[in-house]
Amino acid sequence: MKIRLFHHADHAACLKIFDSNFPRYFDVDERAPFEKWLSHQADAENPYSSPTYQNVDKEVYYVAEDLNGEIVGCGGFYIIKAQKEARLAWGMIHSGKHGTGIGSALFQHRANAIRKEWPGFQITLGTSQHTYPFYEKMGMKVVQMIPKGYGPDLDRYDMVL
């Protein structure tokens, strides 16, 4: 497996991964914000211009490719310098590849990138009841749970590493 920076040519593959995880892991109202996130990401042809979210100083997004070059996962983070916070964002693995170690590798890749470039920044995440146990295995702790925080069937778990 190879983890590399997102390119705009990866847009459709990332949407395919999102769709493979719908509706269990994402609410219907999350697809448009995810598409917006992808559209704002920088690559060689598209320099970073403005953040997707307010008060964000930097956004980074990666894709995970299998040995055949197929994109099987994606995930990134954004930096809020004023709060010394690095927030993991839009991490997902194709539903047919869950449990294969790709998610762990993608998590570690993002955490290592944050620690290297933004040492001392707190790593945070918002996720659902379906995935918070995975992030607990990665060392993250639940600091707040909001029932139906992402939608009628998706509770929100705020976590910190």
Backbone as numpy.savetxt, mean C-alpha at the origin, in Angstrom:
# Nx Ny Nz CAx CAy CAz Cx Cy Cz
11.23 -13.47 -7.26 10.39 -12.29 -7.26 11.27 -11.05 -7.26
10.76 -10.01 -7.92 11.47 -8.74 -8.01 10.51 -7.63 -7.58
10.99 -6.72 -6.73 10.21 -5.55 -6.33 10.89 -4.34 -6.94
10.10 -3.54 -7.65 10.64 -2.37 -8.34 9.65 -1.21 -8.23
10.12 -0.03 -8.60 9.24 1.13 -8.59 8.14 0.99 -9.65
6.99 1.50 -9.33 5.83 1.53 -10.22 6.14 2.38 -11.45
5.64 1.91 -12.62 5.65 2.68 -13.86 4.20 2.84 -14.30
3.90 3.90 -14.99 2.50 4.10 -15.41 1.99 2.97 -16.31
2.88 2.27 -16.96 2.49 1.10 -17.76 1.94 -0.03 -16.87
2.17 0.05 -15.56 1.70 -0.97 -14.61 0.27 -0.69 -14.12
-0.29 0.42 -14.51 -1.60 0.88 -14.03 -2.66 -0.22 -14.12
-2.83 -0.81 -15.31 -3.88 -1.82 -15.52 -3.62 -3.07 -14.66
-2.38 -3.47 -14.53 -2.05 -4.65 -13.71 -2.41 -4.40 -12.25
-2.15 -3.19 -11.76 -2.48 -2.87 -10.37 -3.99 -2.85 -10.16
-4.73 -2.34 -11.13 -6.20 -2.37 -11.02 -6.71 -3.81 -11.04
-6.07 -4.66 -11.81 -6.45 -6.08 -11.84 -6.24 -6.71 -10.46
-5.17 -6.35 -9.79 -4.90 -6.86 -8.44 -5.97 -6.36 -7.49
-6.30 -5.07 -7.57 -7.36 -4.50 -6.74 -8.65 -5.29 -6.97
-9.03 -5.46 -8.23 -10.29 -6.14 -8.55 -10.31 -7.58 -8.05
-9.15 -8.23 -8.03 -9.10 -9.62 -7.54 -9.37 -9.69 -6.04
-9.20 -8.58 -5.34 -9.41 -8.52 -3.90 -10.73 -7.88 -3.50
-11.55 -7.54 -4.47 -12.85 -6.93 -4.23 -13.92 -8.02 -4.30
-14.88 -8.05 -3.41 -15.24 -7.08 -2.38 -14.72 -7.41 -0.98
-14.04 -8.54 -0.81 -13.63 -8.92 0.55 -12.72 -7.89 1.21
-11.72 -7.38 0.48 -10.70 -6.54 1.10 -10.86 -5.04 0.84
-11.71 -4.69 -0.10 -11.91 -3.27 -0.42 -13.38 -2.97 -0.60
-13.77 -1.77 -0.21 -15.13 -1.28 -0.43 -15.22 -0.74 -1.86
-16.41 -0.75 -2.42 -16.63 -0.27 -3.78 -16.17 1.18 -3.95
-16.28 1.97 -2.89 -15.89 3.38 -2.96 -14.38 3.60 -2.92
-13.59 2.54 -2.79 -12.14 2.69 -2.73 -11.44 2.61 -4.09
-12.14 2.13 -5.11 -11.48 1.96 -6.41 -11.07 3.30 -7.03
-11.96 4.28 -7.00 -11.64 5.59 -7.58 -10.45 6.25 -6.88
-10.39 6.26 -5.53 -9.19 6.82 -4.90 -7.91 6.05 -5.24
-8.03 4.73 -5.42 -6.85 3.97 -5.81 -6.40 4.36 -7.21
-7.34 4.51 -8.14 -6.99 4.95 -9.49 -6.33 6.33 -9.45
-6.83 7.23 -8.60 -6.24 8.56 -8.45 -4.81 8.44 -7.94
-4.61 7.57 -6.94 -3.27 7.33 -6.39 -2.31 6.91 -7.50
-2.73 5.92 -8.31 -1.87 5.43 -9.39 -1.55 6.54 -10.38
-2.53 7.36 -10.70 -2.33 8.43 -11.67 -1.34 9.49 -11.20
-1.22 9.66 -9.87 -0.31 10.67 -9.33 1.11 10.17 -9.11
1.35 8.89 -9.31 2.69 8.37 -9.02 3.70 8.79 -10.09
4.91 9.00 -9.66 5.99 9.40 -10.57 6.62 8.16 -11.18
7.17 8.35 -12.37 8.04 7.35 -12.98 8.99 8.10 -13.92
9.73 7.38 -14.73 10.75 8.03 -15.58 10.14 9.08 -16.52
8.93 8.83 -17.01 8.29 9.75 -17.94 7.41 10.79 -17.24
7.08 10.56 -15.99 6.16 11.42 -15.26 6.78 11.82 -13.93
7.43 12.99 -13.87 8.05 13.39 -12.61 7.01 13.67 -11.54
7.42 13.50 -10.30 6.54 13.76 -9.17 6.14 15.23 -9.19
4.85 15.49 -9.13 4.40 16.87 -9.19 3.61 17.29 -7.96
2.56 16.58 -7.67 1.76 16.93 -6.50 1.26 15.67 -5.83
1.09 15.71 -4.53 0.65 14.50 -3.83 -0.84 14.21 -4.06
-1.19 12.97 -3.87 -2.58 12.56 -3.95 -3.35 13.09 -2.75
-2.71 13.06 -1.58 -3.35 13.46 -0.34 -2.79 14.80 0.14
-3.57 15.53 0.90 -3.12 16.82 1.45 -2.04 16.59 2.51
-1.17 17.57 2.66 -0.12 17.56 3.69 0.92 16.45 3.50
1.03 15.92 2.30 1.98 14.85 2.03 3.18 15.43 1.30
4.37 15.01 1.73 5.60 15.53 1.14 6.20 14.62 0.08
5.85 13.35 0.08 6.43 12.40 -0.86 5.54 11.17 -0.93
5.42 10.60 -2.12 4.70 9.33 -2.32 5.63 8.38 -3.08
5.59 7.12 -2.71 6.39 6.10 -3.38 5.51 4.88 -3.57
5.58 4.25 -4.75 4.77 3.06 -5.01 5.63 2.02 -5.73
5.44 0.76 -5.35 6.20 -0.36 -5.89 5.27 -1.41 -6.47
5.82 -2.22 -7.34 5.13 -3.43 -7.79 6.05 -4.62 -7.54
5.42 -5.78 -7.33 6.15 -7.03 -7.16 5.88 -7.89 -8.39
6.95 -8.33 -9.03 6.85 -9.18 -10.21 7.27 -10.60 -9.86
6.56 -11.58 -10.43 6.98 -12.96 -10.24 8.11 -13.27 -11.23
8.57 -14.50 -11.24 9.70 -14.87 -12.10 9.40 -14.73 -13.59
8.10 -14.72 -13.95 7.70 -14.55 -15.35 7.50 -13.09 -15.72
7.73 -12.18 -14.78 7.55 -10.76 -15.04 6.12 -10.27 -14.86
5.24 -11.15 -14.37 3.85 -10.74 -14.13 3.77 -9.98 -12.81
3.04 -8.89 -12.82 2.86 -8.11 -11.59 1.83 -8.81 -10.73
2.26 -9.20 -9.52 1.42 -9.98 -8.62 1.11 -9.25 -7.31
1.72 -8.08 -7.13 1.47 -7.31 -5.93 1.89 -5.86 -6.14
1.37 -5.00 -5.27 1.75 -3.60 -5.33 1.52 -2.98 -3.95
2.27 -1.94 -3.67 2.11 -1.26 -2.39 3.11 -0.14 -2.27
2.74 0.85 -1.50 3.63 1.99 -1.35 3.49 2.64 0.01
3.88 3.90 0.05 3.77 4.68 1.28 3.82 6.14 0.92
3.43 6.96 1.88 3.61 8.40 1.71 4.19 8.97 2.99
4.87 10.10 2.82 5.60 10.73 3.91 4.90 12.03 4.31
4.69 12.19 5.61 4.18 13.44 6.16 5.29 13.96 7.07
6.15 14.81 6.52 7.33 15.28 7.25 6.97 16.01 8.54
5.92 16.83 8.50 5.55 17.63 9.67 5.22 16.75 10.88
4.77 15.51 10.61 4.41 14.59 11.69 5.45 13.48 11.88
6.52 13.52 11.06 7.53 12.44 11.09 6.85 11.08 10.96
5.94 11.01 9.98 5.15 9.79 9.77 5.33 9.28 8.34
5.50 7.97 8.22 5.50 7.27 6.94 4.30 6.32 6.98
3.34 6.57 6.12 2.10 5.79 6.15 2.06 4.83 4.97
2.00 3.53 5.27 1.88 2.53 4.22 0.55 2.72 3.50
0.56 2.54 2.18 -0.64 2.82 1.39 -0.83 1.81 0.26
-2.06 1.43 0.09 -2.50 0.64 -1.06 -1.65 -0.61 -1.29
-1.38 -1.34 -0.21 -0.66 -2.61 -0.33 -1.63 -3.73 -0.62
-1.33 -4.52 -1.63 -2.21 -5.64 -1.99 -1.46 -6.66 -2.84
-1.87 -7.88 -2.69 -1.31 -9.00 -3.46 -2.47 -9.62 -4.22
-2.23 -10.05 -5.46 -3.30 -10.70 -6.23 -3.89 -11.82 -5.38
-5.21 -11.90 -5.36 -5.88 -12.87 -4.47 -5.43 -14.31 -4.72
-5.03 -14.62 -5.94 -4.54 -15.97 -6.24 -3.14 -16.24 -5.72
-2.50 -15.23 -5.18 -1.13 -15.36 -4.67 -1.03 -15.12 -3.16
-2.16 -14.97 -2.48 -2.12 -14.78 -1.02 -1.45 -15.99 -0.37
-0.70 -15.73 0.68 -0.07 -16.81 1.43 1.22 -17.34 0.83
1.77 -16.65 -0.16 2.98 -17.14 -0.82 4.25 -16.41 -0.39
4.13 -15.43 0.51 5.29 -14.69 0.98 5.51 -13.37 0.26
4.74 -13.10 -0.77 4.90 -11.85 -1.52 4.55 -10.65 -0.63
3.49 -10.76 0.13 3.07 -9.67 1.01 4.13 -9.35 2.06
4.72 -10.37 2.63 5.78 -10.16 3.62 6.98 -9.46 2.99
7.37 -9.91 1.80 8.51 -9.30 1.11 8.21 -7.84 0.76
7.00 -7.56 0.29 6.64 -6.19 -0.07 6.58 -5.30 1.17
6.08 -5.84 2.28 6.08 -5.07 3.53 7.50 -4.73 3.95
8.38 -5.72 3.97 9.77 -5.50 4.40 10.49 -4.52 3.47
10.22 -4.62 2.18 10.83 -3.70 1.22 10.44 -2.26 1.52
9.16 -2.04 1.77 8.68 -0.68 2.08 9.24 -0.19 3.41
9.21 -1.04 4.43 9.71 -0.64 5.75 11.21 -0.32 5.68
11.97 -1.11 4.95 13.41 -0.85 4.81 13.68 0.45 4.06
12.90 0.73 3.02 13.06 1.98 2.26 12.77 3.17 3.16
11.75 3.07 3.99 11.40 4.16 4.90 12.52 4.36 5.92
12.97 3.28 6.53 14.02 3.38 7.55 15.31 3.97 6.98
15.61 3.64 5.73 16.84 4.13 5.11 16.76 5.63 4.81
15.68 6.06 4.18 15.59 7.45 3.74 14.97 8.39 4.78
14.13 7.84 5.66 13.46 8.66 6.67 13.63 8.03 8.05
14.87 7.89 8.52 15.10 7.27 9.83 14.38 8.05 10.93
13.82 7.32 11.85 13.12 7.95 12.97 11.68 8.27 12.68
11.23 8.11 11.44 9.83 8.35 11.14 9.01 7.14 11.60
7.85 7.42 12.15 6.96 6.35 12.62 6.22 5.76 11.41
6.21 4.44 11.31 5.52 3.76 10.22 4.12 3.41 10.70
3.11 3.87 9.93 1.71 3.66 10.29 0.96 3.04 9.12
-0.27 2.63 9.40 -1.08 1.95 8.40 -2.53 1.96 8.83
-3.42 2.04 7.86 -4.84 1.78 8.08 -5.21 0.56 7.27
-5.88 -0.41 7.88 -6.24 -1.64 7.18 -7.56 -2.16 7.73
-8.01 -3.30 7.25 -9.31 -3.83 7.65 -9.17 -5.03 8.60
-10.32 -5.51 9.04 -10.34 -6.67 9.93 -9.80 -7.92 9.25
-9.77 -7.92 7.93 -9.29 -9.10 7.19 -7.77 -9.17 7.12
-7.10 -8.02 7.23 -5.65 -8.02 7.03 -4.84 -7.57 8.24
-5.49 -7.03 9.26 -4.69 -6.57 10.40 -3.89 -7.71 11.05
-4.38 -8.98 11.08 -3.54 -10.04 11.67 -2.22 -10.24 10.91
-2.25 -10.06 9.60 -1.01 -10.15 8.82 -0.02 -9.09 9.29
-0.49 -7.86 9.43 0.40 -6.77 9.85 0.87 -6.94 11.30
0.06 -7.58 12.13 0.54 -7.89 13.49 1.73 -8.84 13.41
1.68 -9.80 12.50 2.82 -10.72 12.32 4.07 -9.97 11.87
3.87 -8.84 11.21 5.00 -8.02 10.75 5.51 -7.10 11.86
4.86 -7.14 13.03 5.30 -6.34 14.16 4.49 -5.10 14.44
3.44 -4.86 13.65 2.62 -3.67 13.86 1.61 -3.92 14.98
1.21 -2.84 15.64 0.25 -2.91 16.74 -0.98 -2.07 16.41
-2.16 -2.59 16.78 -3.41 -1.85 16.59 -3.48 -0.74 17.65
-3.74 0.48 17.19 -3.88 1.61 18.11 -5.32 2.12 18.15
-6.11 1.75 17.15 -7.51 2.17 17.11 -8.28 1.30 16.13
-9.54 1.02 16.45 -10.42 0.30 15.53 -11.69 1.11 15.38
-12.10 1.34 14.13 -13.31 2.10 13.84 -14.27 1.16 13.10
-15.36 0.74 13.76 -16.34 -0.11 13.07 -16.86 0.57 11.81
-16.92 -0.19 10.72 -17.42 0.29 9.43 -16.62 1.51 8.93
-15.36 1.60 9.33 -14.53 2.75 8.97 -14.19 2.86 7.50
-14.26 1.76 6.76 -14.01 1.79 5.32 -15.26 1.53 4.51
-16.30 1.04 5.14 -17.54 0.74 4.44 -18.42 -0.13 5.31
-19.60 -0.46 4.83 -20.56 -1.21 5.65 -20.04 -2.55 6.18
-19.14 -3.18 5.44 -18.63 -4.48 5.84 -17.13 -4.47 6.16
-16.54 -3.28 6.23 -15.09 -3.20 6.46 -14.78 -2.25 7.62
-14.32 -2.86 8.70 -13.86 -2.08 9.85 -12.46 -1.55 9.55
-12.11 -0.44 10.16 -10.79 0.16 9.97 -9.93 -0.07 11.22
-8.74 -0.58 10.99 -7.76 -0.79 12.04 -6.56 0.11 11.76
-6.32 1.07 12.64 -5.14 1.92 12.53 -4.02 1.24 13.31
-2.85 1.16 12.68 -1.74 0.40 13.25 -0.46 1.22 13.19
0.48 0.85 14.07 1.78 1.50 14.11 2.85 0.44 14.31
4.03 0.69 13.69 5.16 -0.23 13.85 6.08 0.34 14.90
